[in-house]
Amino acid sequence: MSGSVRRLALAAALLVLVPPAAQAQEDALRDAILDYMDFATYHQGILQPQQIDRALFEQAIFVDARDASEYAQGHIPGAVNIDWRAVPREVESLPDGMIVVYCNTGTLSAQAALAARLMGYDNVVMLQGGLDGWRRDGAWHPQ
């Protein structure tokens, strides 16, 4: 049995075994995701490096979603390091205000920011282009 056939068989078996309450939760989550995607604007939840001027830089909370070793090699000044998988869990512990999540290029941080936004944290945005984009195109860099 191939891996994809095995996965399909497992998924079908799980669907049969899922209790009705769990299925209702899954349906509610599915509906919430579809509602978000239906009404999200093209740039919703995204911040461009060119938009980070001094005022925004000083007000926003930057979250480096890379692993600790990458963070140690260099990051946006003042950024806190929270692994991308933990961002949706940890967002409540951060101060109020705009939370800008980034990684190297924006791939992992996009997943973290989307998960947090789907959980209702509208103040979480993803830095398009990540750290690389900010270094190259950021409107302001501290001295």
C-alpha positions as CSV (number, residue, x, y, z in Angstrom):
1,M,0.0,0.0,0.0
2,S,1.5,3.3,-1.0
3,G,2.0,6.2,1.5
4,S,-0.7,8.3,0.0
5,V,-3.2,5.4,-0.1
6,R,-2.3,4.6,3.5
7,R,-2.9,8.3,4.5
8,L,-6.3,8.3,2.8
9,A,-7.3,5.1,4.5
10,L,-6.2,6.5,7.9
11,A,-8.1,9.8,7.2
12,A,-11.3,7.8,6.3
13,A,-11.0,5.7,9.4
14,L,-10.6,8.8,11.6
15,L,-13.7,10.4,10.0
16,V,-15.7,7.4,11.1
17,L,-14.3,7.5,14.6
18,V,-14.6,11.2,15.2
19,P,-17.3,11.9,17.8
20,P,-20.1,14.3,16.8
21,A,-18.9,17.0,19.2
22,A,-15.5,16.9,17.7
23,Q,-17.0,17.0,14.2
24,A,-19.0,20.1,15.2
25,Q,-15.8,21.8,16.4
26,E,-14.1,20.9,13.1
27,D,-17.0,22.3,11.2
28,A,-17.0,25.5,13.2
29,L,-13.2,25.9,12.6
30,R,-13.7,25.2,8.9
31,D,-16.4,27.8,8.7
32,A,-14.3,30.4,10.6
33,I,-11.4,29.8,8.2
34,L,-13.6,30.1,5.1
35,D,-15.2,33.3,6.5
36,Y,-11.8,34.8,7.1
37,M,-10.6,33.9,3.6
38,D,-13.8,35.2,2.0
39,F,-13.5,38.7,3.6
40,A,-9.7,39.1,3.9
41,T,-8.3,41.8,1.7
42,Y,-5.3,41.1,-0.6
43,H,-2.8,42.7,1.8
44,Q,-4.6,42.0,5.1
45,G,-2.1,40.7,7.7
46,I,0.9,41.7,5.6
47,L,3.4,44.5,6.3
48,Q,5.9,45.5,3.6
49,P,9.5,46.4,4.7
50,Q,9.0,49.8,3.0
51,Q,6.2,50.6,5.5
52,I,8.5,50.2,8.5
53,D,9.4,53.8,9.2
54,R,10.8,55.0,12.5
55,A,7.4,55.6,14.2
56,L,6.2,52.1,13.4
57,F,9.5,50.6,14.3
58,E,9.4,52.1,17.7
59,Q,5.8,51.2,18.4
60,A,5.6,47.6,17.0
61,I,6.6,44.4,18.8
62,F,8.8,42.4,16.5
63,V,8.7,38.6,16.8
64,D,11.5,36.6,15.2
65,A,9.9,33.3,14.4
66,R,13.1,31.5,13.5
67,D,14.9,29.1,15.8
68,A,17.2,30.3,18.6
69,S,20.4,29.6,16.7
70,E,19.3,31.7,13.7
71,Y,18.1,34.5,16.1
72,A,21.5,34.5,17.8
73,Q,23.2,35.0,14.4
74,G,21.3,38.3,13.9
75,H,17.8,39.8,14.2
76,I,15.8,43.0,14.0
77,P,17.0,45.1,17.0
78,G,14.6,44.6,20.0
79,A,12.9,41.6,18.5
80,V,11.8,38.7,20.8
81,N,12.4,35.2,19.7
82,I,9.4,32.9,19.6
83,D,9.5,29.8,17.4
84,W,7.0,30.0,14.6
85,R,5.0,27.1,15.9
86,A,4.6,28.7,19.3
87,V,3.5,32.2,18.1
88,P,-0.3,31.5,18.2
89,R,0.1,30.2,21.8
90,E,2.4,33.0,23.0
91,V,0.8,36.0,21.4
92,E,-1.4,36.6,24.5
93,S,1.8,37.1,26.6
94,L,3.1,39.9,24.4
95,P,2.3,43.6,25.1
96,D,-0.7,45.2,23.4
97,G,0.1,46.8,20.0
98,M,1.0,45.7,16.5
99,I,2.9,42.4,16.5
100,V,5.1,42.0,13.4
101,V,6.2,38.3,12.9
102,Y,9.1,37.6,10.6
103,C,11.5,34.8,9.7
104,N,14.2,34.8,7.0
105,T,11.9,35.3,4.0
106,G,8.4,35.3,5.2
107,T,7.4,31.6,4.7
108,L,7.3,30.4,8.3
109,S,6.1,33.7,9.7
110,A,3.2,33.7,7.3
111,Q,2.0,30.4,8.7
112,A,2.4,31.7,12.3
113,A,0.7,35.0,11.6
114,L,-2.2,33.4,9.7
115,A,-2.8,31.0,12.6
116,A,-2.8,33.8,15.1
117,R,-5.1,35.9,13.0
118,L,-7.5,33.0,12.5
119,M,-7.6,32.8,16.3
120,G,-8.8,36.4,16.4
121,Y,-5.6,38.3,16.9
122,D,-6.0,41.0,14.3
123,N,-3.0,42.9,15.6
124,V,-0.6,40.2,14.3
125,V,0.9,40.9,10.9
126,M,3.6,39.1,8.8
127,L,6.6,41.0,7.5
128,Q,6.6,40.3,3.7
129,G,10.1,39.3,2.7
130,G,11.2,38.6,6.3
131,L,14.5,39.7,7.8
132,D,16.1,39.6,4.3
133,G,13.5,42.0,3.0
134,W,13.8,44.3,5.9
135,R,17.6,44.5,5.6
136,R,17.3,45.2,1.9
137,D,14.2,47.4,1.7
138,G,13.2,48.6,5.2
139,A,12.3,52.2,5.3
140,W,14.2,52.8,8.5
141,H,17.0,51.0,10.4
142,P,18.2,52.0,13.8
143,Q,21.8,53.2,14.0
